[in-house]
Coordinates of C-alpha atoms and ligand atoms in Angstrom, one line a residue:
M5 CA 51.4 167.7 77.7
I6 CA 50.0 169.1 80.9
P7 CA 48.7 165.9 82.6
R8 CA 52.4 164.2 81.6
T9 CA 54.3 167.3 83.4
T10 CA 52.1 167.0 86.3
C11 CA 52.5 163.4 86.5
A12 CA 56.3 163.5 86.4
C13 CA 56.4 166.5 89.0
L14 CA 54.3 164.0 91.2
A15 CA 56.8 161.2 90.8
V16 CA 59.6 163.6 91.5
A17 CA 57.9 164.7 94.6
L18 CA 57.2 161.1 95.8
V19 CA 60.8 160.2 95.5
A20 CA 62.0 163.0 97.5
A21 CA 59.6 162.2 100.0
L22 CA 61.1 158.8 100.4
P23 CA 63.8 158.1 103.0
A24 CA 66.7 158.4 100.8
A25 CA 69.2 155.4 101.3
A26 CA 72.3 157.2 102.4
A27 CA 75.2 156.3 100.5
P28 CA 77.8 154.1 102.1
S29 CA 80.5 156.0 103.9
R30 CA 83.9 155.5 102.5
E31 CA 85.1 153.3 105.2
A32 CA 81.8 151.2 104.6
G33 CA 83.0 150.9 101.0
W34 CA 86.4 149.8 102.1
L35 CA 85.1 147.0 104.5
A36 CA 82.9 146.0 101.5
D37 CA 86.0 145.5 99.4
Y38 CA 87.8 143.9 102.1
L39 CA 84.7 141.3 102.9
R40 CA 85.0 140.4 99.0
V41 CA 88.6 138.8 99.6
D42 CA 88.0 135.4 100.8
T43 CA 90.5 134.9 103.6
T44 CA 89.0 131.6 105.0
N45 CA 91.6 130.0 107.2
P46 CA 92.6 127.4 106.4
P47 CA 94.3 128.1 104.2
G48 CA 94.2 132.0 105.1
N49 CA 95.1 133.2 101.9
E50 CA 96.1 136.4 103.6
A51 CA 98.4 137.9 101.0
A52 CA 95.4 139.1 98.7
A53 CA 93.7 140.8 101.5
A54 CA 97.2 142.4 102.7
A55 CA 97.7 143.8 99.3
L56 CA 94.4 145.3 99.3
L57 CA 95.0 146.9 102.4
A58 CA 98.5 148.4 101.6
G59 CA 96.8 149.9 98.5
L60 CA 94.2 151.7 100.8
L61 CA 97.1 152.9 103.2
R62 CA 99.0 154.0 100.0
E63 CA 96.3 156.3 98.7
Q64 CA 95.9 157.7 101.9
G65 CA 99.6 158.7 102.4
L66 CA 100.6 155.8 104.7
P67 CA 103.7 153.4 104.0
S68 CA 103.0 149.8 105.0
E69 CA 105.1 146.5 105.4
R70 CA 104.7 143.1 104.8
Y71 CA 105.8 140.3 107.3
V72 CA 105.8 137.0 105.5
T73 CA 106.1 133.5 107.1
P74 CA 108.2 130.7 105.4
A75 CA 105.1 129.2 104.4
G76 CA 103.8 132.2 102.7
R77 CA 101.5 133.6 105.1
V78 CA 101.1 137.5 105.3
S79 CA 100.7 140.2 107.9
L80 CA 100.8 143.9 107.3
A81 CA 101.8 146.7 109.5
A82 CA 101.7 150.4 109.3
R83 CA 103.3 153.0 111.6
L84 CA 102.5 156.2 112.6
P85 CA 105.2 157.8 114.1
A86 CA 105.0 160.2 117.1
T87 CA 106.4 163.7 116.3
V88 CA 108.6 163.5 119.6
A89 CA 111.3 161.1 120.1
D90 CA 111.1 157.5 122.2
A91 CA 107.4 157.8 122.2
P92 CA 105.6 154.8 123.7
V93 CA 103.4 152.9 121.2
V94 CA 100.0 151.5 120.9
V95 CA 99.2 148.6 119.0
L96 CA 95.7 148.7 116.8
L97 CA 95.6 144.7 116.0
H98 CA 93.1 143.1 114.1
H99 CA 93.1 139.8 112.2
L100 CA 93.0 139.3 108.4
D101 CA 91.7 135.8 108.3
V102 CA 88.1 134.6 108.9
V103 CA 86.6 131.4 109.6
A104 CA 84.8 129.0 107.0
A105 CA 81.6 130.5 105.9
G106 CA 79.6 127.6 106.4
E107 CA 75.9 126.5 105.2
G108 CA 72.6 128.3 105.4
W109 CA 73.6 132.2 104.4
S110 CA 70.8 134.3 102.6
V111 CA 73.7 136.2 100.7
P112 CA 76.8 135.0 99.1
P113 CA 79.4 135.2 102.0
F114 CA 82.3 136.7 100.0
A115 CA 80.2 139.2 97.8
G116 CA 80.3 142.4 100.1
E117 CA 76.5 143.1 99.7
I118 CA 74.7 145.8 101.1
R119 CA 71.3 144.7 101.8
D120 CA 68.5 146.3 104.3
G121 CA 71.1 148.7 105.4
A122 CA 73.7 146.3 106.4
L123 CA 77.1 145.2 105.2
W124 CA 76.9 141.3 104.8
G125 CA 79.8 139.0 104.6
R126 CA 81.9 136.5 106.7
G127 CA 84.5 138.9 108.6
A128 CA 82.0 141.9 108.8
I129 CA 82.4 141.6 112.7
D130 CA 85.0 139.3 113.2
A131 CA 87.4 141.1 112.6
K132 CA 87.6 142.9 109.4
G133 CA 85.2 145.7 110.5
L134 CA 87.1 146.4 113.5
G135 CA 90.4 146.7 111.3
I136 CA 88.9 149.3 108.8
A137 CA 87.6 151.4 111.9
Q138 CA 91.4 151.1 113.2
L139 CA 92.5 152.1 109.9
A140 CA 90.3 155.0 110.1
G141 CA 91.4 155.9 113.4
L142 CA 95.2 155.8 112.3
L143 CA 94.2 158.3 109.7
A144 CA 92.5 160.7 111.8
A145 CA 95.3 160.4 114.2
A146 CA 97.8 161.3 111.3
E147 CA 96.0 164.8 110.9
L148 CA 97.3 165.7 114.6
P149 CA 100.3 168.4 114.3
V150 CA 101.6 166.9 117.9
R151 CA 101.6 163.3 118.5
R152 CA 103.0 161.8 121.8
R153 CA 102.3 158.4 121.0
E154 CA 103.1 156.0 118.3
L155 CA 100.4 154.2 116.8
L156 CA 101.0 150.8 115.0
W157 CA 98.2 149.4 112.7
L158 CA 98.6 145.7 112.7
A159 CA 96.6 143.4 110.5
V160 CA 97.7 139.5 111.1
A161 CA 97.3 135.9 109.6
D162 CA 96.3 133.1 111.2
E163 CA 94.5 134.4 114.5
E164 CA 91.5 131.8 113.8
A165 CA 93.7 128.9 113.8
G166 CA 95.7 130.3 117.2
G167 CA 98.0 132.9 115.7
G168 CA 101.1 130.6 115.3
A169 CA 101.6 132.0 111.6
G170 CA 100.4 135.5 112.7
T171 CA 101.1 137.4 116.0
A172 CA 103.1 134.6 117.5
F173 CA 105.4 134.3 114.5
L174 CA 105.7 138.2 114.6
L175 CA 106.4 138.6 118.5
E176 CA 109.1 135.6 117.7
H177 CA 111.0 136.5 114.6
H178 CA 110.3 140.4 114.4
P179 CA 110.4 141.4 118.2
A180 CA 111.7 145.0 117.1
L181 CA 108.3 145.4 115.7
F182 CA 107.0 145.6 119.2
A183 CA 109.7 147.8 120.7
R184 CA 108.2 150.2 123.4
V185 CA 104.9 148.8 123.1
E186 CA 102.8 150.1 125.9
A187 CA 99.4 148.4 125.0
V188 CA 97.6 146.5 122.5
I189 CA 94.1 147.2 121.4
G190 CA 92.3 144.4 119.7
E191 CA 88.9 142.3 119.4
G192 CA 87.1 140.6 122.3
G193 CA 85.0 143.3 123.8
L194 CA 81.7 141.9 124.9
N195 CA 79.0 145.1 125.1
R196 CA 75.4 144.2 126.6
T197 CA 73.2 146.0 123.9
V198 CA 69.4 145.6 124.3
L199 CA 67.0 147.3 122.0
G200 CA 69.9 149.7 120.8
R201 CA 70.8 150.9 123.9
T202 CA 74.1 149.5 125.3
L203 CA 73.9 148.7 128.9
S204 CA 77.7 148.3 129.3
W205 CA 80.5 148.3 127.4
G206 CA 82.9 145.4 128.0
I207 CA 86.6 145.9 127.6
E208 CA 88.1 142.4 127.7
V209 CA 91.2 142.3 130.1
A210 CA 91.3 138.6 130.7
Q211 CA 90.4 135.0 129.1
K212 CA 90.6 131.3 129.2
R213 CA 93.8 129.7 127.8
P214 CA 93.6 127.1 124.9
L215 CA 95.2 123.7 125.5
W216 CA 94.6 121.7 122.2
L217 CA 95.5 118.1 122.5
D218 CA 96.1 115.2 120.1
V219 CA 95.2 111.9 121.7
V220 CA 96.4 108.7 119.8
A221 CA 95.8 104.9 120.9
R222 CA 97.4 102.2 119.2
G223 CA 96.3 98.4 119.3
R224 CA 96.1 95.2 117.4
P225 CA 94.5 95.6 113.9
G226 CA 92.6 93.0 111.9
H227 CA 89.3 91.8 110.9
A228 CA 86.2 92.9 112.9
S229 CA 84.7 89.4 112.9
G230 CA 87.1 88.0 115.6
R231 CA 87.1 89.2 119.4
N232 CA 89.7 91.9 119.9
P233 CA 90.5 93.5 123.2
E234 CA 93.3 95.4 122.1
S235 CA 91.3 97.3 119.6
A236 CA 92.9 100.9 119.4
A237 CA 89.4 102.2 119.1
H238 CA 88.4 100.7 122.3
R239 CA 91.5 101.8 124.1
L240 CA 90.8 105.4 123.2
I241 CA 87.2 105.3 123.9
A242 CA 88.0 103.8 127.5
G243 CA 90.3 106.3 128.0
L244 CA 88.4 109.5 127.2
A245 CA 85.2 107.6 129.0
R246 CA 87.4 107.9 132.2
A247 CA 88.6 111.6 131.4
L248 CA 85.2 112.7 131.0
A249 CA 84.2 111.2 134.3
A250 CA 86.8 113.3 136.2
P251 CA 85.2 115.6 138.7
E252 CA 84.7 119.3 137.6
P253 CA 85.5 121.7 140.3
W254 CA 84.3 125.1 140.2
R255 CA 86.8 127.8 141.0
V256 CA 86.5 131.5 141.3
T257 CA 89.4 133.2 139.8
P258 CA 90.3 136.9 140.5
A259 CA 89.2 137.4 136.8
A260 CA 86.1 136.1 137.4
R261 CA 85.3 137.8 140.6
R262 CA 86.5 141.0 139.2
Y263 CA 84.4 140.6 136.2
F264 CA 80.9 139.8 137.9
E265 CA 81.6 142.5 140.5
A266 CA 82.4 145.3 138.1
L267 CA 79.3 144.2 136.0
A268 CA 77.0 143.8 139.1
P269 CA 75.7 147.3 139.4
F270 CA 74.3 147.5 136.0
D271 CA 73.2 143.8 135.3
P272 CA 70.8 141.7 137.6
Q273 CA 72.3 138.4 136.6
A274 CA 75.6 139.6 137.3
R275 CA 74.8 140.8 140.5
A276 CA 73.0 137.5 141.5
V277 CA 76.2 135.8 140.5
A278 CA 78.5 138.3 142.5
G279 CA 76.4 137.5 145.7
E280 CA 77.2 133.8 145.5
L281 CA 81.1 133.8 144.5
D282 CA 82.0 132.9 148.0
A283 CA 79.5 130.2 147.9
I284 CA 80.9 128.7 144.7
A285 CA 84.4 129.2 145.9
A286 CA 83.6 127.3 149.2
S287 CA 81.5 124.4 147.7
G288 CA 83.3 124.0 144.4
R289 CA 80.0 123.8 142.9
P290 CA 77.5 125.8 140.9
T291 CA 74.9 127.9 142.6
G292 CA 71.5 128.9 141.4
A293 CA 72.3 132.2 140.0
I294 CA 74.6 130.6 137.3
Q295 CA 73.1 131.0 134.0
P296 CA 73.8 129.0 130.7
G297 CA 77.0 130.0 129.2
M298 CA 78.9 131.1 132.3
A299 CA 80.3 127.5 133.5
G300 CA 83.2 128.2 131.2
L301 CA 84.3 131.3 133.4
F302 CA 84.5 129.0 136.6
V303 CA 85.6 125.7 135.1
D304 CA 88.6 124.2 132.7
T305 CA 86.5 122.9 130.1
F306 CA 87.3 119.7 128.1
Q307 CA 85.7 118.9 124.7
I308 CA 86.4 116.3 122.7
T309 CA 85.9 117.5 119.0
Q310 CA 87.5 115.0 116.6
L311 CA 87.7 111.4 116.3
A312 CA 88.8 109.2 113.8
A313 CA 89.6 105.4 113.7
S314 CA 89.1 102.7 110.9
E315 CA 87.6 103.7 107.5
R316 CA 86.0 100.7 107.0
I317 CA 83.3 99.0 109.1
N318 CA 84.7 95.5 109.3
V319 CA 88.4 96.6 109.8
V320 CA 89.8 97.1 113.2
A321 CA 92.4 100.1 112.7
A322 CA 95.9 99.8 114.1
E323 CA 95.3 103.6 115.5
A324 CA 92.5 105.8 116.9
R325 CA 92.8 109.2 117.2
A326 CA 90.8 112.1 119.3
S327 CA 91.4 115.7 119.4
I328 CA 90.8 117.8 122.7
D329 CA 90.0 121.3 122.9
A330 CA 90.5 122.2 126.4
R331 CA 90.2 125.7 127.9
L332 CA 91.8 126.7 131.3
L333 CA 91.3 129.1 133.7
P334 CA 93.7 132.2 133.6
D335 CA 95.7 130.3 136.9
T336 CA 95.3 126.7 136.4
D337 CA 98.5 124.7 136.5
E338 CA 98.8 123.0 132.9
S339 CA 101.5 120.6 133.5
A340 CA 99.3 119.5 136.8
W341 CA 96.2 119.4 134.8
L342 CA 97.7 117.4 131.8
A343 CA 99.4 115.0 134.3
A344 CA 95.8 114.3 135.8
L345 CA 94.5 113.9 132.3
R346 CA 97.2 111.6 131.0
E347 CA 96.6 109.3 134.1
R348 CA 92.8 108.7 133.4
L349 CA 93.5 108.3 129.7
G350 CA 95.7 105.2 130.8
P351 CA 99.3 104.2 129.8
G352 CA 98.7 103.2 126.3
L353 CA 97.6 106.3 125.0
E354 CA 99.7 109.2 123.7
V355 CA 99.3 112.9 124.2
A356 CA 100.6 115.5 122.2
V357 CA 100.3 119.1 122.9
R358 CA 99.1 121.1 119.7
L359 CA 98.5 124.4 121.4
S360 CA 99.1 126.0 124.9
S361 CA 99.2 129.1 126.3
P362 CA 101.3 130.3 129.7
P363 CA 99.4 131.8 132.3
S364 CA 99.2 135.3 132.4
E365 CA 98.1 138.3 134.4
P366 CA 94.7 140.3 133.6
S367 CA 95.4 143.8 132.0
P368 CA 94.8 146.5 134.3
A369 CA 91.5 148.1 134.3
E370 CA 93.2 151.5 134.9
G371 CA 95.6 153.9 133.4
P372 CA 95.7 156.1 130.4
V373 CA 95.3 153.6 127.7
W374 CA 92.2 152.0 129.9
R375 CA 90.8 155.7 130.2
A376 CA 91.1 156.8 126.5
L377 CA 89.5 153.4 125.6
G378 CA 86.6 154.1 128.1
A379 CA 86.1 157.9 126.8
G380 CA 86.4 157.0 123.4
L381 CA 83.8 154.2 123.4
T382 CA 80.9 155.5 125.3
G383 CA 79.2 159.0 126.1
R384 CA 76.7 156.9 127.7
G385 CA 76.8 153.6 129.6
P386 CA 79.7 152.3 131.9
V387 CA 82.8 150.7 131.0
V388 CA 83.4 147.2 132.6
P389 CA 86.4 145.1 132.5
V390 CA 85.6 141.6 130.8
F391 CA 86.8 138.0 131.4
I392 CA 85.8 136.0 128.5
S393 CA 85.9 132.0 127.8
G394 CA 87.1 132.6 124.3
I395 CA 90.6 133.4 123.0
T396 CA 92.0 136.1 120.9
D397 CA 95.7 137.3 120.0
A398 CA 95.5 139.4 123.3
R399 CA 96.9 136.4 125.3
H400 CA 100.5 136.2 123.4
F401 CA 100.9 140.0 124.5
R402 CA 99.6 139.5 127.7
E403 CA 101.8 136.2 128.4
R404 CA 104.6 138.7 127.5
G405 CA 103.5 141.1 130.2
V406 CA 102.2 143.7 127.7
A407 CA 98.7 145.0 128.6
A408 CA 96.1 144.2 125.9
Y409 CA 92.5 145.1 125.8
G410 CA 89.9 143.7 123.6
I411 CA 87.2 146.2 122.5
S412 CA 84.0 146.2 120.0
P413 CA 83.2 149.7 119.1
F414 CA 80.1 148.7 117.8
E415 CA 76.4 148.8 119.4
L416 CA 75.1 145.5 118.2
E417 CA 72.1 143.6 118.9
P418 CA 72.8 140.1 120.5
E419 CA 71.2 138.5 117.6
L420 CA 74.0 139.8 115.2
G421 CA 76.8 138.7 117.8
R422 CA 75.5 135.3 117.5
A423 CA 76.2 135.3 113.5
V424 CA 79.6 135.8 114.1
H425 CA 81.1 132.3 113.1
G426 CA 77.8 131.4 111.8
P427 CA 75.5 132.2 108.7
D428 CA 74.7 135.6 107.9
E429 CA 77.3 137.6 109.7
R430 CA 76.5 141.5 109.0
I431 CA 76.9 144.8 110.5
P432 CA 74.3 147.6 110.0
L433 CA 76.0 150.4 108.2
A434 CA 74.9 153.1 111.2
A435 CA 76.5 150.9 113.7
F436 CA 79.8 150.5 111.7
D437 CA 80.1 154.2 111.0
A438 CA 79.1 154.9 114.8
G439 CA 82.0 152.6 115.8
V440 CA 84.5 154.1 113.0
A441 CA 83.6 157.4 114.9
R442 CA 84.5 155.8 118.2
L443 CA 87.8 154.4 117.0
R444 CA 88.7 157.8 115.7
R445 CA 88.2 159.2 119.2
I446 CA 90.3 156.6 120.8
A447 CA 93.3 157.2 118.3
R448 CA 93.4 160.5 118.4
A449 CA 93.2 160.7 122.2
L450 CA 95.9 158.2 122.4
A451 CA 98.2 159.7 119.5
A452 CA 97.5 163.4 121.2
G453 CA 99.0 161.7 124.7
E454 CA 97.5 164.9 126.7
D455 CA 98.2 162.6 129.7
L456 CA 101.8 162.3 128.9
A457 CA 102.3 165.9 128.3
A458 CA 100.9 166.3 131.7
E459 CA 103.1 163.9 133.1
A460 CA 106.1 165.6 131.5
K461 CA 104.9 169.0 133.4
R462 CA 104.9 167.5 136.7
Ligands
ZN523 ZN1 88.6 137.4 115.4

């Protein structure tokens, strides 16, 4: 008996000495449930995710409202009113949909599995993690006795396909939802984190503009055994080759200048680029300081992403198609750019615009919302206004003159950032919980609106 008892005591002592895996936070549990709803776009299937979130909100005592497109795409809104009349509104925005999981995962992408201290699944970072952190912010703000700002938490459909059935639909068909909006806080922040230390917190204030095009060439169909110079595929390829041969002038936009100059004090690479901006502007060409991945911030890019013609090797198709994903700088004249492209493609090719976005001013890197974001994101490390080459729903607001800010409240190593849209997207639980705490600070500060109280006294 005695030895056995000793043995058991030893086992208990050993278990107690091991670092206990802390139970996931309440918010991590919510995120796991959210990741288990497959909202791959297309088709999106946002209704199930919206139902889950509406249930969560209801349990926490907050009502929400669904907005549905004629095709059945669902977005969800929850409003936390101010305790004063006619208060300005800050929107906490994220998207319900995710891109396809793709191949190469170490875990099932829609299982919401916790492994090695991280929560794994498509959308963990982009953007369901942000959505849950914002929801926690909303709940924290609800506890305040006095709220001088209203918060509108918004989970939208379709961001990954351009937002036509999500943010753009809401802005067009439900403009009342956005009455008195002062600013929008969504995804798109770009922090620089190295070995657990965040060197700078990047708040996105400007981005490229998508111009998605479908190009069609028509020609004489027939059997491939004959000579056929009027082949649709040949016309398409010749036109695209002329377009690809177009010169690619480098330009320094105010957005790029502000970004590199703001980052320069904290980042040697950015400092080198900032020192060469005038040379780039004067020559229209890259300089030695430009690193891989930076070119998109200086040129209008043009990528042929899809090609289609005949389905059979020995049949000449009547029609050949290409899709082009072009990304324009914030101040590029879209119609002039399109006219130049059409000219290079040649007269026989039809060009249809699938998605475009008008020019817009960068959001101001100043003012109360900017300051609340900076203070809430970081106790350490500077905050810089960032210009990104990707696109987010922020552009729908900026083009309407509403300030929009892209943030990432999570301190993530670059390797984790690369898993966004790739295999093994995951978020360490500690980083997630710290991000939730940041969103609570931000939401409480904005809702409390001390700045508005100070203004009223003046
Ligand atoms: Zn996203």
